[in-house]
mmCIF file of C-alpha atoms in Angstrom:
data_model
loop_
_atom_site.group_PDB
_atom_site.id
_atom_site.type_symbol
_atom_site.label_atom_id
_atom_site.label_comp_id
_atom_site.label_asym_id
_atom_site.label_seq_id
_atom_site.Cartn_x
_atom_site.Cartn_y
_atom_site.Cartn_z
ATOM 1 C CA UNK W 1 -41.836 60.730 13.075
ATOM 2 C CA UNK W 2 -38.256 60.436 11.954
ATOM 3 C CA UNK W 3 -37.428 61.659 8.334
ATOM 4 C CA UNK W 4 -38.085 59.172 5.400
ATOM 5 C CA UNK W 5 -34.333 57.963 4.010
ATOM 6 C CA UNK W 6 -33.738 56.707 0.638
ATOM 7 C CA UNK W 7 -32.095 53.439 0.374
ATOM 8 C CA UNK W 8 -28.263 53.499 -0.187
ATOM 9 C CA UNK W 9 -28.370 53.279 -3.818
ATOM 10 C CA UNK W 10 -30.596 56.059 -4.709
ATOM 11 C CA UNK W 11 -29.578 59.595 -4.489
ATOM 12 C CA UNK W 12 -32.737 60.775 -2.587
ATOM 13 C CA UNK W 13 -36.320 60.035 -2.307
ATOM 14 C CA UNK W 14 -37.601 61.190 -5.523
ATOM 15 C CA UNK W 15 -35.226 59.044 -7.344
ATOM 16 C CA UNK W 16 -36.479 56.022 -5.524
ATOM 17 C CA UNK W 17 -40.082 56.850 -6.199
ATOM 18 C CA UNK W 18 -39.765 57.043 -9.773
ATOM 19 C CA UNK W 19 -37.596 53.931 -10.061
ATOM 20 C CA UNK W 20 -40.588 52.550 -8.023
ATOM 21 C CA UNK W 21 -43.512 53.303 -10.484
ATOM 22 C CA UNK W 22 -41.226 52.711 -13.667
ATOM 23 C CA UNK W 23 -40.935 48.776 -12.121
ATOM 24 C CA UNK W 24 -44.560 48.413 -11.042
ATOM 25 C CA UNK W 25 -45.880 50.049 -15.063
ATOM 26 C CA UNK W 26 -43.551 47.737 -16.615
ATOM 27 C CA UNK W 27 -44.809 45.044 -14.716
ATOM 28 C CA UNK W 28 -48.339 46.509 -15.969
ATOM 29 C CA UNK W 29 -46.949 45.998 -19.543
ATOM 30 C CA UNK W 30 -46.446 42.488 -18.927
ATOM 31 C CA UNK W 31 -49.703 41.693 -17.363
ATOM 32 C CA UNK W 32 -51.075 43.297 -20.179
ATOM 33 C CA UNK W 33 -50.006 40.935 -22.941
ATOM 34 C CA UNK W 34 -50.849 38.636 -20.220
ATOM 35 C CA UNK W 35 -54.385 39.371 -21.204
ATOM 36 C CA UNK W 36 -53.698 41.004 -24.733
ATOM 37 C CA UNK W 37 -53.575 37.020 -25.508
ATOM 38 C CA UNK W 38 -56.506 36.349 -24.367
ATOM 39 C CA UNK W 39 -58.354 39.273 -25.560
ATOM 40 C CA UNK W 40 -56.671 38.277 -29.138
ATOM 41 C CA UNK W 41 -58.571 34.644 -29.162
ATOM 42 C CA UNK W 42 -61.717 36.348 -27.930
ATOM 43 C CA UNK W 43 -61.819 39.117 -31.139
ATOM 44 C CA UNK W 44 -60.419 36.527 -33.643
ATOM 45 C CA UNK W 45 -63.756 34.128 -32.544
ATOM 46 C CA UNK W 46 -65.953 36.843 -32.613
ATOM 47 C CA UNK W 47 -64.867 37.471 -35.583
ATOM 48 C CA UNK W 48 -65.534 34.025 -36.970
ATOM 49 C CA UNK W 49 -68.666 33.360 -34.700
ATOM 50 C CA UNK W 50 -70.302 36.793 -34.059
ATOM 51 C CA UNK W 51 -74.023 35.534 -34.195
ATOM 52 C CA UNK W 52 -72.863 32.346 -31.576
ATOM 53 C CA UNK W 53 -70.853 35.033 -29.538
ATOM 54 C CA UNK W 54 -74.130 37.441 -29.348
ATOM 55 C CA UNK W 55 -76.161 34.778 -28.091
ATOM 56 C CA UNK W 56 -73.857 33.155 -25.393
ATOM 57 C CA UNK W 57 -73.649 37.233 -24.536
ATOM 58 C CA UNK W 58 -77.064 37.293 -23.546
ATOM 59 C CA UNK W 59 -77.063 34.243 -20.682
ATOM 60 C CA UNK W 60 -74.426 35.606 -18.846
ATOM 61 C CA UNK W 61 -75.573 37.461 -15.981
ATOM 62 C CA UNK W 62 -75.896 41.544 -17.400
ATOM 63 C CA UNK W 63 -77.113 42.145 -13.371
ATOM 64 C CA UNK W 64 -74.133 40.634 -11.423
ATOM 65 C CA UNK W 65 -71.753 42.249 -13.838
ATOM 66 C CA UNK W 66 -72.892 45.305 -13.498
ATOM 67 C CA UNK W 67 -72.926 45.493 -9.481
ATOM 68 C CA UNK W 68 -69.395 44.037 -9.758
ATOM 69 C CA UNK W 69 -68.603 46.651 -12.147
ATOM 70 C CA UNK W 70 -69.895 49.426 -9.712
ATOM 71 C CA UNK W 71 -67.885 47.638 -7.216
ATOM 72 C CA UNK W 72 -64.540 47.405 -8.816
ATOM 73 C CA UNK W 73 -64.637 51.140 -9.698
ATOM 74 C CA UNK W 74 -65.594 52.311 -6.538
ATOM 75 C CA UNK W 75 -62.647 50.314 -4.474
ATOM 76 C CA UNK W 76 -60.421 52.094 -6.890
ATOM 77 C CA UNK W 77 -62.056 55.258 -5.904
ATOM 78 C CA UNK W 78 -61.329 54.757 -2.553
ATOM 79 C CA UNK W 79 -58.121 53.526 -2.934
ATOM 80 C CA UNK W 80 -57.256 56.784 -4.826
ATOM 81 C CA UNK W 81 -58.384 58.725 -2.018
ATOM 82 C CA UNK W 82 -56.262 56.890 0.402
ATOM 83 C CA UNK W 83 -52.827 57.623 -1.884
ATOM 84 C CA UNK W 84 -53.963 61.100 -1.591
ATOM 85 C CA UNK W 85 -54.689 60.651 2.279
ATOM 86 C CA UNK W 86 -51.600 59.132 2.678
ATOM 87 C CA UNK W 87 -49.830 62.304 0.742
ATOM 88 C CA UNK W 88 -51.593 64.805 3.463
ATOM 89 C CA UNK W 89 -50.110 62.057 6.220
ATOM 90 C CA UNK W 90 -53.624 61.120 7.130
ATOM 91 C CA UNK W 91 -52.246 57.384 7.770
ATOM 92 C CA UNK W 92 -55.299 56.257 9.591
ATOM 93 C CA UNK W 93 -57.632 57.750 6.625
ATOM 94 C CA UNK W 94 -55.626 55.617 4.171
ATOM 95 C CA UNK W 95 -55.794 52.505 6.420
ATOM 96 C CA UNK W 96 -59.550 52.712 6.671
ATOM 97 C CA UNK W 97 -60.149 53.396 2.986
ATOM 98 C CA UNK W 98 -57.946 50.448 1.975
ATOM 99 C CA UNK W 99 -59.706 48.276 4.082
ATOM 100 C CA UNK W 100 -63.275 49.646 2.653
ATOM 101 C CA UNK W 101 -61.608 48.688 -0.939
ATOM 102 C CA UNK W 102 -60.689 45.165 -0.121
ATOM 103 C CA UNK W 103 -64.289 44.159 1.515
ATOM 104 C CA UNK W 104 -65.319 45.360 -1.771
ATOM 105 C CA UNK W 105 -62.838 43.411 -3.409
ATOM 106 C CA UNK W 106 -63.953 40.405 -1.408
ATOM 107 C CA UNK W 107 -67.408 41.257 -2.183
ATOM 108 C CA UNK W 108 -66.586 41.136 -6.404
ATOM 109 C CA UNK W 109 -65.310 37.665 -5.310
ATOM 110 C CA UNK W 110 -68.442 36.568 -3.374
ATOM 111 C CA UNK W 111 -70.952 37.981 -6.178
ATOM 112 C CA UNK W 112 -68.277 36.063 -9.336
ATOM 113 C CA UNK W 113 -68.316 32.506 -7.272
ATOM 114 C CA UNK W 114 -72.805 33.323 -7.033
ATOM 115 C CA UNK W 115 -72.156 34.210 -10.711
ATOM 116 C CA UNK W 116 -70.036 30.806 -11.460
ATOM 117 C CA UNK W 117 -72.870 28.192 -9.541
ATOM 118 C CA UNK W 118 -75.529 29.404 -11.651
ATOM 119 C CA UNK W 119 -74.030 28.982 -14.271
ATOM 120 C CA UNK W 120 -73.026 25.749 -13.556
ATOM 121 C CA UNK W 121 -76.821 25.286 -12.338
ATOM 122 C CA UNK W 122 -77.427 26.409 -16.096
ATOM 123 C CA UNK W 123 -75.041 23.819 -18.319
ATOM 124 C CA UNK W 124 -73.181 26.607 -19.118
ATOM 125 C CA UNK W 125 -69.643 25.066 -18.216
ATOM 126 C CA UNK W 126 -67.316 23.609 -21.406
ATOM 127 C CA UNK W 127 -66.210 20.722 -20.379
ATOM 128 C CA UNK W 128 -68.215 19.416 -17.869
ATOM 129 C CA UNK W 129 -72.217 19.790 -18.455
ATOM 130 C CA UNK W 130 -72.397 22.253 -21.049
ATOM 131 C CA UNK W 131 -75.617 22.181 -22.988
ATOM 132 C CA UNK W 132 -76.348 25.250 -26.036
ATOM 133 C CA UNK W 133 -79.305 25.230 -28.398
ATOM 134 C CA UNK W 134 -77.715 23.662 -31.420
ATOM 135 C CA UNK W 135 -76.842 26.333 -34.343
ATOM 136 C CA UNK W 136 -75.132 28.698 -32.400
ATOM 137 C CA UNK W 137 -73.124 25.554 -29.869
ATOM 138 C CA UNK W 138 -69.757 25.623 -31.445
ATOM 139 C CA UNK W 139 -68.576 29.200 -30.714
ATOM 140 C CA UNK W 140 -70.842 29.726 -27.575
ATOM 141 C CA UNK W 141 -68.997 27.258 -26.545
ATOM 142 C CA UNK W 142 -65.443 29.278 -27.429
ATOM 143 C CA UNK W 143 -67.191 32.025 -25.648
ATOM 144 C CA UNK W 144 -68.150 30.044 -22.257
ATOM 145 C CA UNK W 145 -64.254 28.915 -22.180
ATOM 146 C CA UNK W 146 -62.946 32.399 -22.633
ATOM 147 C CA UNK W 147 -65.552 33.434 -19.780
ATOM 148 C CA UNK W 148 -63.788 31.218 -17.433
ATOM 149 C CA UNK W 149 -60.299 31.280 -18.064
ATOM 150 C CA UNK W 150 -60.379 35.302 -18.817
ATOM 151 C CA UNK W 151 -62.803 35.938 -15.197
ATOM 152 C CA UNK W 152 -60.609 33.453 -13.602
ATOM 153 C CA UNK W 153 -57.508 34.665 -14.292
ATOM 154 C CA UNK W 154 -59.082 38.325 -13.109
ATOM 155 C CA UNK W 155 -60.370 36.869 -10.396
ATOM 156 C CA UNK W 156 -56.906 35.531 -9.012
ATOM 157 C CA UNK W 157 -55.651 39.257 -9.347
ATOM 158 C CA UNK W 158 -58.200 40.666 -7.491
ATOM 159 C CA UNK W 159 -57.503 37.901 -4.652
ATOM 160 C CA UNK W 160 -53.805 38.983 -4.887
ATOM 161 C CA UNK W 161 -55.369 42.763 -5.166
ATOM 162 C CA UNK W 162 -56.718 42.393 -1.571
ATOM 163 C CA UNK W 163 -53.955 40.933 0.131
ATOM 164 C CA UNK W 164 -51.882 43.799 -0.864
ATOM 165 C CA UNK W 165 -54.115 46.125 0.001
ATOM 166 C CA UNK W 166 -54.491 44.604 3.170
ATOM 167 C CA UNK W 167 -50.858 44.602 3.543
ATOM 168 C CA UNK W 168 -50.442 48.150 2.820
ATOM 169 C CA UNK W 169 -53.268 49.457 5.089
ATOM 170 C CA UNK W 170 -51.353 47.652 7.747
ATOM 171 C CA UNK W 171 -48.148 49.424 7.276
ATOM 172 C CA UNK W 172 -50.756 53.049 6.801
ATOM 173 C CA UNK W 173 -51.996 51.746 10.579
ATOM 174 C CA UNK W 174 -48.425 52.072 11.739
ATOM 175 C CA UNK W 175 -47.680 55.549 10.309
ATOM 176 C CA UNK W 176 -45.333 54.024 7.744
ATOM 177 C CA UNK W 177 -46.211 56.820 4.606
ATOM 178 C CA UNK W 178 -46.170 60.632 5.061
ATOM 179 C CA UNK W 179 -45.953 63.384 2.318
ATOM 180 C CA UNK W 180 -42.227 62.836 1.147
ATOM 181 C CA UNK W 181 -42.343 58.591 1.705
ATOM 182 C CA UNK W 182 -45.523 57.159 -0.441
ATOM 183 C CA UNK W 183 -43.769 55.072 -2.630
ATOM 184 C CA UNK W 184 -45.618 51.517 -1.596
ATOM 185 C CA UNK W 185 -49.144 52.595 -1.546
ATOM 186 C CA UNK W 186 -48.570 54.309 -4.591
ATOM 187 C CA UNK W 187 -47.232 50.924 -6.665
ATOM 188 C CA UNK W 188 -50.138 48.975 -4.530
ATOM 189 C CA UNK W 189 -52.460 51.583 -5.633
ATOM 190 C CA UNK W 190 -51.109 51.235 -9.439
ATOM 191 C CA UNK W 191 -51.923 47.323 -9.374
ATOM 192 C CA UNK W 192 -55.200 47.567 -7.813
ATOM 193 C CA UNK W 193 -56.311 50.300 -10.979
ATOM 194 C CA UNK W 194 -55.299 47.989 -13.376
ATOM 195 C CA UNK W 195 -57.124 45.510 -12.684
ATOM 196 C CA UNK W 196 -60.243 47.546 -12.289
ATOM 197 C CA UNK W 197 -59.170 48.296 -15.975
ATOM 198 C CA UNK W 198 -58.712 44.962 -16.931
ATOM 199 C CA UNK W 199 -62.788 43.974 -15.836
ATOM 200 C CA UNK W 200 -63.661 47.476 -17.273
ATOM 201 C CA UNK W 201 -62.470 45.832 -20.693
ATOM 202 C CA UNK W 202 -63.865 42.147 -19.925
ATOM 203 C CA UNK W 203 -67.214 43.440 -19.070
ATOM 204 C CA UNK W 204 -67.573 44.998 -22.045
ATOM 205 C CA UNK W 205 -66.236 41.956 -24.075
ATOM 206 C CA UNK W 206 -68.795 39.349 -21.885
ATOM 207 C CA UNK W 207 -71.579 40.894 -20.565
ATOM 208 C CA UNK W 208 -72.459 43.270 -23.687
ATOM 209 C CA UNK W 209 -72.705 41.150 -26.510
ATOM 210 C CA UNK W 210 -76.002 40.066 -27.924
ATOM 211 C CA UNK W 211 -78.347 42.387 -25.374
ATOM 212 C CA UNK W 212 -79.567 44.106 -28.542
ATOM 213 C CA UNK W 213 -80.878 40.780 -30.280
ATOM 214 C CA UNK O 1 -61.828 71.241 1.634
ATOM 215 C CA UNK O 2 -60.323 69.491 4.340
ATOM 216 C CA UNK O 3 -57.507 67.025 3.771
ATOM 217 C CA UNK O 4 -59.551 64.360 4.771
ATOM 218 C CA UNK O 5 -62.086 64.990 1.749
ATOM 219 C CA UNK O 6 -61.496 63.393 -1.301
ATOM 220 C CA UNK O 7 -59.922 65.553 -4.041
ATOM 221 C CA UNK O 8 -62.363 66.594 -6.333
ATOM 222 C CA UNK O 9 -61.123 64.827 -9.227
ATOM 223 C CA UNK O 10 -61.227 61.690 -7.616
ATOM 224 C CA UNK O 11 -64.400 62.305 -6.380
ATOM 225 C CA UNK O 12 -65.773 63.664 -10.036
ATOM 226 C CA UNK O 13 -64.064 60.531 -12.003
ATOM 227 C CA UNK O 14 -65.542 58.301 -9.870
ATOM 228 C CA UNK O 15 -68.963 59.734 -10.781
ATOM 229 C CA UNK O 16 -68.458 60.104 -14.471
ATOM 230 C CA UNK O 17 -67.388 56.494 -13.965
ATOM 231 C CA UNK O 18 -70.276 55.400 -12.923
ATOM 232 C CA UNK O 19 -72.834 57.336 -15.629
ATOM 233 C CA UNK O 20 -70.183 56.046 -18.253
ATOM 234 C CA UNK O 21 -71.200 52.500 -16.490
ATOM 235 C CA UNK O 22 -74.876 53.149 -16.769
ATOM 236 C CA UNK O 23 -74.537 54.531 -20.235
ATOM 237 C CA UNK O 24 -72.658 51.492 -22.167
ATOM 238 C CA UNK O 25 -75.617 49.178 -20.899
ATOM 239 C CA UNK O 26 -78.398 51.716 -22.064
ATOM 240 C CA UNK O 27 -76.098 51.707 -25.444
ATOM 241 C CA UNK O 28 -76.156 47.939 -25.214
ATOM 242 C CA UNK O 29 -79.779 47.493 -25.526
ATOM 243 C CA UNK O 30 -80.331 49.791 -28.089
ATOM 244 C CA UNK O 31 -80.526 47.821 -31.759
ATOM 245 C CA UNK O 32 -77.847 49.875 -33.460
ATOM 246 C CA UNK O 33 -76.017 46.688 -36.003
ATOM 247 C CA UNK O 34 -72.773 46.823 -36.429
ATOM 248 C CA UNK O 35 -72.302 49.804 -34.169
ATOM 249 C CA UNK O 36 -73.406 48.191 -30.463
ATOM 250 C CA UNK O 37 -69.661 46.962 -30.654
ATOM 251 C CA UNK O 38 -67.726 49.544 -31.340
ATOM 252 C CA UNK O 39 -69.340 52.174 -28.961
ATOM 253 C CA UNK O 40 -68.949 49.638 -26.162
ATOM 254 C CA UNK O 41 -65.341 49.631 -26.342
ATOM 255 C CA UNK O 42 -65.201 52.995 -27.022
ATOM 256 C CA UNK O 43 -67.070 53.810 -23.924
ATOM 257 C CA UNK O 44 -64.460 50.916 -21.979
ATOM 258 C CA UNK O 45 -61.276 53.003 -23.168
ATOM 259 C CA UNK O 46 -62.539 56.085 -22.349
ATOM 260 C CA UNK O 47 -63.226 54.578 -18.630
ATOM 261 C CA UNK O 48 -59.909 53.316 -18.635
ATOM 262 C CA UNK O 49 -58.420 56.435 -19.655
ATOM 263 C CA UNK O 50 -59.944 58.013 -16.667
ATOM 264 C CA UNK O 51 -58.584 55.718 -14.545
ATOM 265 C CA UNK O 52 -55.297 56.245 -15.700
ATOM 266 C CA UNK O 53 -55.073 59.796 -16.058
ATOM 267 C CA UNK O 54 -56.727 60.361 -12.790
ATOM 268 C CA UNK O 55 -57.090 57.580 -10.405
ATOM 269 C CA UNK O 56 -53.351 56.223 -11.351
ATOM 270 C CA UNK O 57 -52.359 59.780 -11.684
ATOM 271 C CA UNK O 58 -50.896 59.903 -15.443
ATOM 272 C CA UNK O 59 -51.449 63.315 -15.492
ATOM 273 C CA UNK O 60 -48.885 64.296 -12.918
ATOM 274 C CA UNK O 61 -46.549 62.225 -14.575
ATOM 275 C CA UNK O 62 -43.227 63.100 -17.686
ATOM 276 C CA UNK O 63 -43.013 61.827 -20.765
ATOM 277 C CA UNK O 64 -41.044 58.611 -19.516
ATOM 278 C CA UNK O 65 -43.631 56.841 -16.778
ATOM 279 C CA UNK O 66 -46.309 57.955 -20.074
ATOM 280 C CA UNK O 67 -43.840 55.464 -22.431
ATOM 281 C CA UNK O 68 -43.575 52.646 -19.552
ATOM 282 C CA UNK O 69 -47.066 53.070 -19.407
ATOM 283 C CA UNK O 70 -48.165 52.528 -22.984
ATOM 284 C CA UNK O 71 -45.514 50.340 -23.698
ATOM 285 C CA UNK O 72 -47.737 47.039 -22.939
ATOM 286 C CA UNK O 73 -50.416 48.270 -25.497
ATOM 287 C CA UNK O 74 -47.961 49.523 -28.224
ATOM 288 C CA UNK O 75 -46.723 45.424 -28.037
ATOM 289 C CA UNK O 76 -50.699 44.411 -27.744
ATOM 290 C CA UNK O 77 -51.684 46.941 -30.868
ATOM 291 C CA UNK O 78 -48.543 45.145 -32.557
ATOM 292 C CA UNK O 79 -49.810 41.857 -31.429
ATOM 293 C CA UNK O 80 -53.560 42.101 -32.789
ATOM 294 C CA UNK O 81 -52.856 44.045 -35.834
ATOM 295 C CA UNK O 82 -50.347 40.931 -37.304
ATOM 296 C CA UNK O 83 -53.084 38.353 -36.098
ATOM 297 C CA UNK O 84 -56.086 39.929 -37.792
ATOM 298 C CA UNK O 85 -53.655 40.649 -41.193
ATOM 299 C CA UNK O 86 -54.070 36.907 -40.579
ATOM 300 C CA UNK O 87 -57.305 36.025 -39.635
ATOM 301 C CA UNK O 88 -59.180 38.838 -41.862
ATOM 302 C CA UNK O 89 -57.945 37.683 -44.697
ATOM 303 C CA UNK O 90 -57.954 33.707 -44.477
ATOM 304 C CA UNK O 91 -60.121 32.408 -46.487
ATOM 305 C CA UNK O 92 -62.641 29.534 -45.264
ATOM 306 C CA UNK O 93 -62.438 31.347 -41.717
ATOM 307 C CA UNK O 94 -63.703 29.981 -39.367
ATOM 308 C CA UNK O 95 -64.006 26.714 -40.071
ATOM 309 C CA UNK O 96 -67.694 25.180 -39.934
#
């Protein structure tokens, strides 16, 4: 395997790395106002309409979440463990660990669109059939529509999640990352965490509310 | 440990993870007022603070990538303090 090069306008590989993560965090900063927005409607409502909030809490699905919680943090697991593979040159480890992480990434997918017909199956979508018990309609009904557009939005950056991971255990296949050249699966691995920390937030924000009442 | 093994605070996070997981739901069902709330997000940042210090390796990192990194939710803090100086304090909120 021929020696990792920097490109021409860095002074060596180090360099590059770092340039590397500082893009891919501040990138990170932006998705995270991204959803700062969203997570500032959500606490200003529940704010205004804690008792509605706590009971459209309790008919979203407390099972599902929690699977696709377990899910989420184990594909980050194992996508940690392939940035470390791919630091010991273990390319084909990496490869097969990515791949693990995006059938669970497809998997979250599968078990959000189950999650999304029964609600539907339930009235439970603003807009189109949604039905509450009376006194607590108005901000359940805030709730519902921060549901969708807040798991939606995740849901597209889990879909963009796997095709990068997919990507990346592709190049891992073909021996592209040894111990001094990690710099892609590293930024890959960066995106993929945060948006296991993004659903680590929403889950507590939707699933949590209300199961106390 | 081989190489091939996962390092064993990868492997460890991923287990306190998952009891942290298990934990916030016991929490949740527990009738404890005012407090269900808070101690759910408390239990959320501490996950994501292992995620970041370990899985997305913070802790090997200088004081610049920690800046880059907190810079998104030094703007957010900004952002939701000015809002709920707003919100907090408007009377006739929220409107029935």
């Amino acid at each position: 395997m021929p020696e990792a090069q920097p490109a021409f306008q860095f002074a060596d590989l180090r360099q590059q790395h770092e340039a590397a993560q500082l893009g891919i965090w501040t990138f990170l900063a932006s998705e995270v106002l991204l959803f700062g927005g969203l997570i500032l409607a959500y606490s200003v409502y529940r704010y205004g309409y804690s008792a509605d909030f706590a009971a459209a809490g309790r008919e979203t699905k407390i099972v599902i979440g929690t699977l696709n919680t377990a899910i989420l943090l184990t594909s980050s697991f194992l996508v940690a463990w392939a940035v470390a593979a791919a630091k010991f040159d273990l390319n084909w480890l990496s490869a097969v660990l990515l791949v693990a992480a995006a059938i669970l990434g497809v998997l979250f997918l599968g078990l959000k669109g189950y999650e999304y017909r029964e609600e539907y199956h339930e009235h439970l979508v603003p807009g189109i059939n949604f039905h509450f018990e009376a006194p607590h309609r108005r901000g359940a009904e805030l709730f519902f529509i921060f549901y969708y557009v807040a798991t939606g939005l995740h849901a597209l950056h889990v879909s963009v999640g796997i095709a990068v991971l997919l990507v990346i255990a592709r190049a891992a296949r073909r021996c592209a990352y040894s111990s001094q050249y990690h710099a892609p699966i590293t930024v890959a691995g960066l995106y993929w965490h945060f948006v296991d920390v993004v659903w680590i937030f929403l889950f507590a924000l939707i699933y949590l509310p209300g199961r106390s009442g | 440990m081989h190489r091939w093994a996962p390092p064993r605070a990868i492997l460890l996070s991923w287990a306190v993870l998952l009891v942290l997981l298990a934990l916030t739901i016991m929490l949740a069902y527990q009738p404890l007022g005012t407090f269900n709330a808070p101690i759910a997000l408390a239990i959320a940042t501490t996950k994501a603070l292992i995620v970041a210090a370990i899985f997305m390796e913070l802790r090997e990192r200088g004081p610049l990538m920690i800046v880059f990194a907190s810079a998104g939710f030094i703007w957010l803090a900004i952002l939701l303090w000015l809002a709920w100086v707003d919100f907090l304090t408007r009377p006739g909120f929220p409107p029935r």
